[in-house]
mmCIF file of C-alpha atoms in Angstrom:
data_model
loop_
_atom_site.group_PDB
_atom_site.id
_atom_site.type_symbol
_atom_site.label_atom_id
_atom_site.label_comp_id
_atom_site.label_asym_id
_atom_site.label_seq_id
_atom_site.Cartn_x
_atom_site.Cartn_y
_atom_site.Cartn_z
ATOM 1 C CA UNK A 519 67.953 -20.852 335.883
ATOM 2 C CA UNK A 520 70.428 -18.596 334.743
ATOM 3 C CA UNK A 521 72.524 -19.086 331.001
ATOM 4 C CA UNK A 522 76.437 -19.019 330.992
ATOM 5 C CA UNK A 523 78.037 -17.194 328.817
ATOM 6 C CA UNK A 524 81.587 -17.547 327.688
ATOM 7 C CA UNK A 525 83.722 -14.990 327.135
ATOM 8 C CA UNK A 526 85.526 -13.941 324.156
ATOM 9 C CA UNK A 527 82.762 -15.899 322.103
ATOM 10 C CA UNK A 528 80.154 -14.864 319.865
ATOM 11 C CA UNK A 529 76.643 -14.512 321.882
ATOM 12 C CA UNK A 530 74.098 -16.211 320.102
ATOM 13 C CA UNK A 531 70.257 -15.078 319.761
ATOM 14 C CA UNK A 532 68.134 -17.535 321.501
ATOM 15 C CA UNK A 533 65.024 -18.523 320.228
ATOM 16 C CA UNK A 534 63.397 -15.486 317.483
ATOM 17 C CA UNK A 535 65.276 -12.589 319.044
ATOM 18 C CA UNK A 536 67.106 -10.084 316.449
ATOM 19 C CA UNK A 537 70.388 -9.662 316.270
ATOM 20 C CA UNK A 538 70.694 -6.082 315.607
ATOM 21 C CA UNK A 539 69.069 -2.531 316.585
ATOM 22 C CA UNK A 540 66.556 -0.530 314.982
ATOM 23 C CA UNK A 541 68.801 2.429 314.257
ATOM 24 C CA UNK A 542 70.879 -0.347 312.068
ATOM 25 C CA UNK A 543 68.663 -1.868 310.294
ATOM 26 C CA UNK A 544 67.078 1.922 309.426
ATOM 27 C CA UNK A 545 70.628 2.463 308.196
ATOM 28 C CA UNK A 546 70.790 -0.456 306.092
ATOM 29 C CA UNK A 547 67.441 -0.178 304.809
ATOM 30 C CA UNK A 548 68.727 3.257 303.154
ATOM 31 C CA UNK A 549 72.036 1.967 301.739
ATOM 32 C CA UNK A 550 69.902 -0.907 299.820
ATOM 33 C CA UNK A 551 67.674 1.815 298.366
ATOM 34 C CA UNK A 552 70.379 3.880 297.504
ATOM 35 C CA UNK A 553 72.282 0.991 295.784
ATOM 36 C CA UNK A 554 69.268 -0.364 294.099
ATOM 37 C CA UNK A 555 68.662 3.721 292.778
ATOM 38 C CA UNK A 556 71.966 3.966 291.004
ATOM 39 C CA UNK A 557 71.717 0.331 289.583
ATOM 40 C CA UNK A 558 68.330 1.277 287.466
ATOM 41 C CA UNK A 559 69.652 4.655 286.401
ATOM 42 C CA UNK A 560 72.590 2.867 284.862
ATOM 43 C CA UNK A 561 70.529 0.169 283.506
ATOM 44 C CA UNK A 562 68.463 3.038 281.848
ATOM 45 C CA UNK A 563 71.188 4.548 280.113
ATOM 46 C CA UNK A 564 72.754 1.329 278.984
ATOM 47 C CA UNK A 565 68.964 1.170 277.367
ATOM 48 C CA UNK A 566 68.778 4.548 276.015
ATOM 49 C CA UNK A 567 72.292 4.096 274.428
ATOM 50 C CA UNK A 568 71.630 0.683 273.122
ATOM 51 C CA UNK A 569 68.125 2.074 271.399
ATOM 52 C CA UNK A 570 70.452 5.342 270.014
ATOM 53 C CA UNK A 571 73.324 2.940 268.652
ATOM 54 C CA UNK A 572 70.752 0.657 266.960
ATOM 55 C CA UNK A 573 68.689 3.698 265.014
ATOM 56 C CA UNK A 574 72.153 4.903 264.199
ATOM 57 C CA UNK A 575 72.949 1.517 262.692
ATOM 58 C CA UNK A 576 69.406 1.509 261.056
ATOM 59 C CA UNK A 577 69.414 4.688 259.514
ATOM 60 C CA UNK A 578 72.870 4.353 258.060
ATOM 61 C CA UNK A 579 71.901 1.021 256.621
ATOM 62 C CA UNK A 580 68.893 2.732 254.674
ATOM 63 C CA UNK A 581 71.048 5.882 253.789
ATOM 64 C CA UNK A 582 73.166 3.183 252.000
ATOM 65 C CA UNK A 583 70.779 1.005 250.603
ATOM 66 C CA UNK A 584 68.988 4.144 249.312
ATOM 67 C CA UNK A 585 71.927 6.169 247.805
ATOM 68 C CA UNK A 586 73.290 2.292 246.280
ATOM 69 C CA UNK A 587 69.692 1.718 244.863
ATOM 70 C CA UNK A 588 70.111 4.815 243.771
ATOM 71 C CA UNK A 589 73.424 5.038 241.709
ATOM 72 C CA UNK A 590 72.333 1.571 240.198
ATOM 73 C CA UNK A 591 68.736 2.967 238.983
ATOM 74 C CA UNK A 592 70.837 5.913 237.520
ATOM 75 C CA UNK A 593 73.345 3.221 236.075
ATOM 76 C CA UNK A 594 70.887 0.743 234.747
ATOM 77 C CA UNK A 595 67.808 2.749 234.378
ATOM 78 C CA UNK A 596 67.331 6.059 234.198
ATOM 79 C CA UNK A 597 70.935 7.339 232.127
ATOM 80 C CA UNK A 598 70.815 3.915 230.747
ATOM 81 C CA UNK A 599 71.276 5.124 226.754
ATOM 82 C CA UNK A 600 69.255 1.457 225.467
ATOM 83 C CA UNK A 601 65.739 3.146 227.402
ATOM 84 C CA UNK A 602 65.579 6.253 225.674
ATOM 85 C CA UNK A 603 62.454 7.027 223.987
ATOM 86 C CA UNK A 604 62.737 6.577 220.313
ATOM 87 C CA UNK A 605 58.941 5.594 218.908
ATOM 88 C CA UNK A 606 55.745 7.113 220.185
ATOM 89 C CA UNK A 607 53.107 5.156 218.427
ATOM 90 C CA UNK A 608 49.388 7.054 218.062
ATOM 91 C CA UNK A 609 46.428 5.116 217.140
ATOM 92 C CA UNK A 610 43.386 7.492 216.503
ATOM 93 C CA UNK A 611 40.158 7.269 215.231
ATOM 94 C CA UNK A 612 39.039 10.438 214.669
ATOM 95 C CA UNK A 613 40.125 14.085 213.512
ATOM 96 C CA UNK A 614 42.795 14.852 216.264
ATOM 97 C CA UNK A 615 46.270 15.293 214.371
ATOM 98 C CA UNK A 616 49.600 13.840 215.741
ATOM 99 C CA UNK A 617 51.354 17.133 217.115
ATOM 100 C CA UNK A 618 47.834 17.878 218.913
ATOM 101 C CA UNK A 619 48.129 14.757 220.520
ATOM 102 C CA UNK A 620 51.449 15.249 221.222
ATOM 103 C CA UNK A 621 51.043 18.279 222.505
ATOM 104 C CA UNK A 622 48.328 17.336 225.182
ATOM 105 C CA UNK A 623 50.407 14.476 226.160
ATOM 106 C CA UNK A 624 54.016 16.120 226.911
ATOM 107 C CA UNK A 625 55.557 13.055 225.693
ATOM 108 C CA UNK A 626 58.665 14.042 223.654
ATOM 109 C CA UNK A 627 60.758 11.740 222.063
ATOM 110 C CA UNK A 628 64.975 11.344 223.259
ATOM 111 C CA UNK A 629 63.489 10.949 226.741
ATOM 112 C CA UNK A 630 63.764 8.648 228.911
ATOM 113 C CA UNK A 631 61.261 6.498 228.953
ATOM 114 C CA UNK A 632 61.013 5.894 232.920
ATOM 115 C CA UNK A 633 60.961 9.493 233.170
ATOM 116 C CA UNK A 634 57.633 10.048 231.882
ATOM 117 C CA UNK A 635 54.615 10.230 233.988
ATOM 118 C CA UNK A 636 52.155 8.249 232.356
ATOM 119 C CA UNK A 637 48.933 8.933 234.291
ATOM 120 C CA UNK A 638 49.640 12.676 234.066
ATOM 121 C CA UNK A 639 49.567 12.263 230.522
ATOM 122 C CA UNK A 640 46.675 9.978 230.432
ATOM 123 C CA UNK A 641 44.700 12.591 232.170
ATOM 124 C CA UNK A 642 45.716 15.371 229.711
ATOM 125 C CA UNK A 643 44.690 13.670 226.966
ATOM 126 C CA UNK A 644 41.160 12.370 228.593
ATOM 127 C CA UNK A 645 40.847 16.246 229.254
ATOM 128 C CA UNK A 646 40.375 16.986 225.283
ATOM 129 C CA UNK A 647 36.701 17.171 224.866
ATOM 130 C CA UNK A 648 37.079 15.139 221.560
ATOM 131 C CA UNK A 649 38.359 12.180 223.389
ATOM 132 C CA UNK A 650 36.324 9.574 225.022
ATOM 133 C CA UNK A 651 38.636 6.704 226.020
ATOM 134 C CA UNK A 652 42.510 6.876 226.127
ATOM 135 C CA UNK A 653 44.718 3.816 226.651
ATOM 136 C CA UNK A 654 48.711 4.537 227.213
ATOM 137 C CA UNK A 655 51.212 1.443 227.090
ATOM 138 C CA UNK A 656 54.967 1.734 227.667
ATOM 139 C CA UNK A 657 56.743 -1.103 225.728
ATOM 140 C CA UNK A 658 60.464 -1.308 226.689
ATOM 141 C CA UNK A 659 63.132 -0.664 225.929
ATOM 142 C CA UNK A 660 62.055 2.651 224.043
ATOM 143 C CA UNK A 661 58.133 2.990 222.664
ATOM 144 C CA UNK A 662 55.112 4.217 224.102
ATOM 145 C CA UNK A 663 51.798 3.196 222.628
ATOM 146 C CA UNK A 664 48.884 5.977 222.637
ATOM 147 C CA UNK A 665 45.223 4.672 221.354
ATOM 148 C CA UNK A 666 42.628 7.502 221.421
ATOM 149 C CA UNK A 667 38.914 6.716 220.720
ATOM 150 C CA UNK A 668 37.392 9.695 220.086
ATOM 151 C CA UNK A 669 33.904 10.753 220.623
ATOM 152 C CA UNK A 670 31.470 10.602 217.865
ATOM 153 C CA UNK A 671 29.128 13.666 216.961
ATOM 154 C CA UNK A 672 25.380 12.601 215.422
ATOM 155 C CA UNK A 673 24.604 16.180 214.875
ATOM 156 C CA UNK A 674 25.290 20.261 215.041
ATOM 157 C CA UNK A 675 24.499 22.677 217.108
ATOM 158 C CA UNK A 676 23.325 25.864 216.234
ATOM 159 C CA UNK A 677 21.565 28.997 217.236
ATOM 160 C CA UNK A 678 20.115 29.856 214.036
ATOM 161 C CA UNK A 679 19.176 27.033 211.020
ATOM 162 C CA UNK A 680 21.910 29.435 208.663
ATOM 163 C CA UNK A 681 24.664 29.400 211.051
ATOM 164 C CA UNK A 682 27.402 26.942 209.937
ATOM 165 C CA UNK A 683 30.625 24.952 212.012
ATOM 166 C CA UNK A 684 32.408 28.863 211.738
ATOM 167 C CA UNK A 685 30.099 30.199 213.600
ATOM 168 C CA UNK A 686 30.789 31.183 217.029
ATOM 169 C CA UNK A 687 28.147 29.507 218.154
ATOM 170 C CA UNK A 688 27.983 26.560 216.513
ATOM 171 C CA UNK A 689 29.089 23.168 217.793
ATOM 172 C CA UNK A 690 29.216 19.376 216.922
ATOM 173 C CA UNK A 691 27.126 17.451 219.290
ATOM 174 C CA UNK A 692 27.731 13.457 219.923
ATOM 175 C CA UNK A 693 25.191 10.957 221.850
ATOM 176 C CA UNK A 694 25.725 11.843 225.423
ATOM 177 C CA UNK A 695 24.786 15.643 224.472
ATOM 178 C CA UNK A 696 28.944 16.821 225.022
ATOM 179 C CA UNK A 697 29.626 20.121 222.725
ATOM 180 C CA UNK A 698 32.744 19.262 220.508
ATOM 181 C CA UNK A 699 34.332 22.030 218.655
ATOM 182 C CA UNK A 700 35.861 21.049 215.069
ATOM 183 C CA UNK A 701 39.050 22.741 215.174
ATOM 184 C CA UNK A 702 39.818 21.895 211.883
ATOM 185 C CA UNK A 703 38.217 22.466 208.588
ATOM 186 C CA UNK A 704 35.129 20.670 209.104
ATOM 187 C CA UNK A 705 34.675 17.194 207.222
ATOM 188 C CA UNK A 706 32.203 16.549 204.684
ATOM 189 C CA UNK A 707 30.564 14.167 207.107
ATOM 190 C CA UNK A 708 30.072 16.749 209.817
ATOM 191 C CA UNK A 709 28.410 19.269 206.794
ATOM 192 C CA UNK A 710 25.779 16.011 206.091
ATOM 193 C CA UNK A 711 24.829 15.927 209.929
ATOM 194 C CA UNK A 712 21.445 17.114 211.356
ATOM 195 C CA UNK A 713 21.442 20.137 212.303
ATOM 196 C CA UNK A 714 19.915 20.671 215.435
ATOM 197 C CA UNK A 715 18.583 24.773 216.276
ATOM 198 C CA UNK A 716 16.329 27.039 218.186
ATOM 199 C CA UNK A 717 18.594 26.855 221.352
ATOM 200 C CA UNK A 718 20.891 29.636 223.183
ATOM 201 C CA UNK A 719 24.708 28.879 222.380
ATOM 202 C CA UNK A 720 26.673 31.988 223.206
ATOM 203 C CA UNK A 721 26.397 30.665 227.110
ATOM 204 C CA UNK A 722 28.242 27.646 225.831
ATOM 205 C CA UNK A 723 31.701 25.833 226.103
ATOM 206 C CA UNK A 724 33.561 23.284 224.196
ATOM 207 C CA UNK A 725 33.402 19.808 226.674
ATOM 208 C CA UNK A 726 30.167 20.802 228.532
ATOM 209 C CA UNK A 727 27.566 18.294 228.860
ATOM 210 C CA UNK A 728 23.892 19.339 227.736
ATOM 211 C CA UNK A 729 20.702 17.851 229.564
ATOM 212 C CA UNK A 730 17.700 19.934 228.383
ATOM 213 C CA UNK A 731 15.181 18.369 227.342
ATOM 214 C CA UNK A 732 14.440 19.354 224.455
ATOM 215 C CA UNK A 733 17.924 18.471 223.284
ATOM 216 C CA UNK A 734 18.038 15.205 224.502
ATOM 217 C CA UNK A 735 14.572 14.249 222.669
ATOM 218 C CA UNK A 736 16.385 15.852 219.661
ATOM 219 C CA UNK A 737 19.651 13.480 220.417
ATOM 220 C CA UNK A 738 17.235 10.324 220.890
ATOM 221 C CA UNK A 739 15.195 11.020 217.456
ATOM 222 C CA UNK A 740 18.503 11.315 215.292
ATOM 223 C CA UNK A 741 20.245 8.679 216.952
ATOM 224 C CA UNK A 742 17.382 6.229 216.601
ATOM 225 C CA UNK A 743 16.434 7.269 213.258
ATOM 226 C CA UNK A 744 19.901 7.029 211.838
ATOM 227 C CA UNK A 745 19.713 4.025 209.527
ATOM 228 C CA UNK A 746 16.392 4.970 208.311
ATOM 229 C CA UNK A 747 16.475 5.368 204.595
ATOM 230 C CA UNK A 748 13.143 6.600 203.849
ATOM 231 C CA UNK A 749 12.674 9.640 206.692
ATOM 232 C CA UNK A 750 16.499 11.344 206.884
ATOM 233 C CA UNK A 751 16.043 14.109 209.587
ATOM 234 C CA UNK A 752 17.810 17.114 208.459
ATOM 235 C CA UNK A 753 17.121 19.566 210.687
ATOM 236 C CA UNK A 754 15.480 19.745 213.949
ATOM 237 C CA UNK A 755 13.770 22.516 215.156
ATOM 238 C CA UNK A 756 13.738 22.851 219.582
ATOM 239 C CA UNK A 757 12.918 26.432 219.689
ATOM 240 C CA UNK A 758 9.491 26.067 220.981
ATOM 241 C CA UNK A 759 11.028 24.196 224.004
ATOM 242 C CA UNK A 760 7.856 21.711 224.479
ATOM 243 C CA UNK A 761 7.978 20.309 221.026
ATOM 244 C CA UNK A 762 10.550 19.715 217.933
ATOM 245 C CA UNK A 763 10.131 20.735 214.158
ATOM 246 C CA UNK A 764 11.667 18.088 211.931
ATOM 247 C CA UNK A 765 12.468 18.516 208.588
ATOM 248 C CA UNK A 766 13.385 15.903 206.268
ATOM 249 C CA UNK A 767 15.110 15.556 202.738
ATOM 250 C CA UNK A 768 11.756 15.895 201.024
ATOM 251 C CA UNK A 769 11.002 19.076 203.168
ATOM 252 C CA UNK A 770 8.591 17.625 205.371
ATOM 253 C CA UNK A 771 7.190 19.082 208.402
ATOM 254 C CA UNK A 772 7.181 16.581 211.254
ATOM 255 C CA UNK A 773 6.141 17.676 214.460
ATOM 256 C CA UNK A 774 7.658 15.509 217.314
ATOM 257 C CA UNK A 775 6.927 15.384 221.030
ATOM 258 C CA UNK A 776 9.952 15.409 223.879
ATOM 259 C CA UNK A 777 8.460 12.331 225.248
ATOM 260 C CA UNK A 778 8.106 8.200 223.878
ATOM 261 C CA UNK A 779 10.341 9.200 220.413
ATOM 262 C CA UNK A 780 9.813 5.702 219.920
ATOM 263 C CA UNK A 781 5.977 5.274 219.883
ATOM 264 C CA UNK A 782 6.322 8.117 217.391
ATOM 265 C CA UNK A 783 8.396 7.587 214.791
ATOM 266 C CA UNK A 784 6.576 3.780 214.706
ATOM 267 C CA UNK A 785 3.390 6.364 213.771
ATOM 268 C CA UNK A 786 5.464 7.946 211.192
ATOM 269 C CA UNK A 787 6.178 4.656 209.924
ATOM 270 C CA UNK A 788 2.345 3.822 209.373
ATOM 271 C CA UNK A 789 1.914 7.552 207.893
ATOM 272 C CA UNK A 790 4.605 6.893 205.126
ATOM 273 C CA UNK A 791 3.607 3.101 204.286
ATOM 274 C CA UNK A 792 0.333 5.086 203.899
ATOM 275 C CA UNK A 793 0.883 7.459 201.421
ATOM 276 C CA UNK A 794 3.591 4.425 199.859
ATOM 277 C CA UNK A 795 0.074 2.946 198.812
ATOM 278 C CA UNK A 796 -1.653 5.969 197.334
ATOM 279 C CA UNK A 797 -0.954 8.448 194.821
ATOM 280 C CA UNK A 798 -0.013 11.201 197.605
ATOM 281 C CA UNK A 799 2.811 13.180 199.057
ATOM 282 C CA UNK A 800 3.063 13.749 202.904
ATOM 283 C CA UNK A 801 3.524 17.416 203.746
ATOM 284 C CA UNK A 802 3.219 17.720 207.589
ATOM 285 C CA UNK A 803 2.046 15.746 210.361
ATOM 286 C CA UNK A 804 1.968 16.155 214.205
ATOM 287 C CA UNK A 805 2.954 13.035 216.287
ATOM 288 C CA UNK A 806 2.087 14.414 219.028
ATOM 289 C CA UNK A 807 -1.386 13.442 218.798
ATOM 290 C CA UNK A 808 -1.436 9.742 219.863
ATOM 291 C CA UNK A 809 -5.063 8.645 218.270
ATOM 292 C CA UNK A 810 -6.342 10.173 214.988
ATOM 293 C CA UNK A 811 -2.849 11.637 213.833
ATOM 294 C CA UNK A 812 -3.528 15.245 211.955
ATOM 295 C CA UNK A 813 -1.491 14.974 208.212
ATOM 296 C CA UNK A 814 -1.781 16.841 205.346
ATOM 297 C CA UNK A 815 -1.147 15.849 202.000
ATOM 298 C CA UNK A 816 -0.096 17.334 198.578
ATOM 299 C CA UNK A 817 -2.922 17.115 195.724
ATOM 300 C CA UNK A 818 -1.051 15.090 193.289
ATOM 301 C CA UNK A 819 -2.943 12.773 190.579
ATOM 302 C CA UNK A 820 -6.860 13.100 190.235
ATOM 303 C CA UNK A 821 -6.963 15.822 192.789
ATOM 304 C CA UNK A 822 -4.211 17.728 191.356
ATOM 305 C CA UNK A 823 -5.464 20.854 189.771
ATOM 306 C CA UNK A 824 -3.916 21.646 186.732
ATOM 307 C CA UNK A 825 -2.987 25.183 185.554
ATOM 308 C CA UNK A 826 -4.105 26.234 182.213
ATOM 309 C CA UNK A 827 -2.225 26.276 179.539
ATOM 310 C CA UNK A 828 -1.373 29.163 177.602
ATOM 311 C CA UNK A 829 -2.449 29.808 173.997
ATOM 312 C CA UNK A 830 -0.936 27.753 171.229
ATOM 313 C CA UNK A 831 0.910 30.002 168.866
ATOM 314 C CA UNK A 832 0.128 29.277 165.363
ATOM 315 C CA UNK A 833 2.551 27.669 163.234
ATOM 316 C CA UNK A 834 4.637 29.815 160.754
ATOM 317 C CA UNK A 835 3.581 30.208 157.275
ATOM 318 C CA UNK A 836 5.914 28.987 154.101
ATOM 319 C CA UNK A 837 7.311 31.767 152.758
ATOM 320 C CA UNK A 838 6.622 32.830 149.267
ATOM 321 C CA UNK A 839 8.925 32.276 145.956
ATOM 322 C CA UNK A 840 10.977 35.108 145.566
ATOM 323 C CA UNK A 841 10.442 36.549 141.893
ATOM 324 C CA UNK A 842 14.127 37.115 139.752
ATOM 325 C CA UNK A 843 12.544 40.376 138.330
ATOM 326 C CA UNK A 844 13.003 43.467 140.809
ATOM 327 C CA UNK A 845 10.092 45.763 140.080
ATOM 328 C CA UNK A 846 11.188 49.510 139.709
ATOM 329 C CA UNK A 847 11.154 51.342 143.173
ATOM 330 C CA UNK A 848 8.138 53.367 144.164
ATOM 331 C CA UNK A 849 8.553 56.476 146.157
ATOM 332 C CA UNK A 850 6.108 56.810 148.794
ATOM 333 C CA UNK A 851 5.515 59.949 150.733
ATOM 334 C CA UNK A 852 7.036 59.828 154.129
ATOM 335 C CA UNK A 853 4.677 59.272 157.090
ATOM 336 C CA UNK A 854 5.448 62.001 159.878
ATOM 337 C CA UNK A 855 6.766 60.377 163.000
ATOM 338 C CA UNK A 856 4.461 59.514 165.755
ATOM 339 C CA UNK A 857 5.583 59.193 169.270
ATOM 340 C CA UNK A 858 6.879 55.191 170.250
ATOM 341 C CA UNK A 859 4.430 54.104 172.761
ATOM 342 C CA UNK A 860 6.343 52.760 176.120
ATOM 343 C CA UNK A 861 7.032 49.457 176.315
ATOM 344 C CA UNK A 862 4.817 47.549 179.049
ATOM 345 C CA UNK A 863 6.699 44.548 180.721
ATOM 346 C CA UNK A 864 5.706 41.126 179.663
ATOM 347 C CA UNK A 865 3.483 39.487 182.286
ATOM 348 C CA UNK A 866 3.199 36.051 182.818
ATOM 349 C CA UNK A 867 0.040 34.332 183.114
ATOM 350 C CA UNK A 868 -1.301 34.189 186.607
ATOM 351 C CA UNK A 869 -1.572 30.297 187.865
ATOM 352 C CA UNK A 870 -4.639 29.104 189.081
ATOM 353 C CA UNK A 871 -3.644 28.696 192.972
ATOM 354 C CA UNK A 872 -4.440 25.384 194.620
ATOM 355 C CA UNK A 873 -7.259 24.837 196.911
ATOM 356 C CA UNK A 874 -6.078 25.319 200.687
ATOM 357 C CA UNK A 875 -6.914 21.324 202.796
ATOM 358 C CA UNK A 876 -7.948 20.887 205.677
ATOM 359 C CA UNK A 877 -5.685 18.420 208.214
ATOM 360 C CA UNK A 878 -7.011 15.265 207.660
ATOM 361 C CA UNK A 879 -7.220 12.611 210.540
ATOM 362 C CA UNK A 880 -5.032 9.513 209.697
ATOM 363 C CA UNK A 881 -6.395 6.083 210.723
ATOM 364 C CA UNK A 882 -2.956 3.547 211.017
ATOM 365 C CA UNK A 883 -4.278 -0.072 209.016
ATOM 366 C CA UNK A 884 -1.853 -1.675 211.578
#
């Protein structure tokens, strides 16, 4: 059955037939790509520009809030007249004078007090080998509080038992074995300190840590024997490297092991209640021998030998009346003159030495 058409009207697709060719829709298929092309390159550049316009905005905000932060820092802060630095206040302890501290520091008062860098200045001063603690406070509107604690030497350090704090070598010596070197005229307290010798100090530098042994032993004995009144080391001798000489104020030789300083000086404890009890003088001992301590004693008392005396030289006669008659002169012939013997030096009388003792092995009561 054929359809009628109608003409001069629109012809209508029956059914799922297309209304145009394949060489249109090809056509339009390219126009939509081209369309939807140039859409997303001009959304891309609205993008870019929006993202350029907003860092522009961004940075010129900070600019501003930087250079206004800035001009009211200046204003209020940093010209302000009322923070200027008018009081530095130094609390020491210890032999370090106030332009030495200064000095280290770089603090200088008429600054500003916002101006100064206080950890760089904290670590100046912690550089000074005489300090051991430093605390730096800032109190507004214009001080700045420096407390130094400076280390504290138990002893000196020399090579030779003659050498004094002038010395090149010579140092002052705290607990933790740093060398300090007195840059000023040394103190009466540092001239009373053990002085601790035997050991090579031209290698040495002011601030350096020391960890031989031998001079730590030394450090331990003086530290732990400071408050004892009745043994006052005065000078320690660490030249034999396995062993110290100790010498106290009644010229005692001590000999001290490196190891257990604390085992030994209890010893030396027993040794001097000892010789507290009896009628004898302790001349040298060696701690190092833990059982049957060698000591030696001086012979004082009944085993004190005593020198002979010399001659008694007899007392001097009266003299006689003298007469008021002068008898007449009598000439006598004149002797010839002899030679004068030489005159032989006066000698004193030998002493009888004492006898020589054997170390005897002491036997603690305790």
């Amino acid at each position: 059955m054929k359809r009628r058409t109608t003409t001069g009207k629109r012809r209508t697709p029956a059914g799922n037939q297309r209304v145009s060719t394949t060489r249109q829709r090809k056509q339009q298929h390219l126009l939509d790509v081209k369309v939807r092309s140039y859409k997303f390159k001009q959304q891309r550049n609205r993008k870019i520009l929006n993202v350029f316009f907003k860092l522009i905005l961004v940075a010129s905000l900070g600019a501003g809030a930087f250079y206004g932060a800035r001009a009211c820092m200046n204003r209020f802060f940093w010209r302000n007249p009322d923070y200027t630095l008018a009081t530095i206040e130094i609390s020491d302890d210890g032999s370090l004078s106030r332009d030495q501290i200064l000095r280290a520091s770089g603090i200088r008062e008429g600054e500003n007090i916002f101006s100064i860098n206080l950890s760089k200045a904290h670590d100046s001063l912690a550089d000074l080998p005489e300090v051991d603690h430093v605390e730096i406070d800032r109190v507004l509107p214009g001080k700045i509080s420096i407390a130094i604690t400076e280390r504290k030497p138990i002893a000196r350090l020399t090579a030779k038992a003659t050498d004094d704090l002038n010395s090149p070598g010579a140092f002052l010596i705290d607990r933790k074995g740093t060398l300090i070197k007195s840059k000023n005229q040394p103190l009466r307290e540092y001239l009373r300190m053990p002085v601790i010798f035997g050991f090579a100090t031209d290698k040495l530098e002011e601030g350096q840590v020391l960890d031989a042994p031998e001079i730590t032993a030394a450090l331990t004995l003086v530290d732990m024997n400071s408050d004892n009144t009745r043994f006052q080391v005065r000078s320690v001798d660490v030249s034999k490297g396995y062993c110290m000489v100790v010498t106290n104020q009644n010229h005692m030789l001590i000999t001290f092991g490196l190891d257990h300083i604390d085992r030994q000086l209890e010893r030396l404890g027993w040794a001097l209640d000892y010789v507290g009890r009896t009628n004898k003088i302790l001349l040298t001992a060696n701690l190092m021998v833990e059982h049957n301590t060698p000591v030696t004693f001086s012979p004082t008392g009944d085993d004190a030998v005593s020198d002979t005396p010399p001659p008694a030289v007899p007392a001097a006669q009266s003299p006689r009346a003298i007469s008021t008659s002068t008898p007449a002169p009598v000439k006598r012939p004149t002797p010839a003159k002899t030679p004068t013997p030489a005159k032989t030096p006066n000698l004193k009388p030998l002493k009888t030495p004492e006898p020589v003792k054997r170390a005897q092995p002491f036997y603690p009561t305790n």
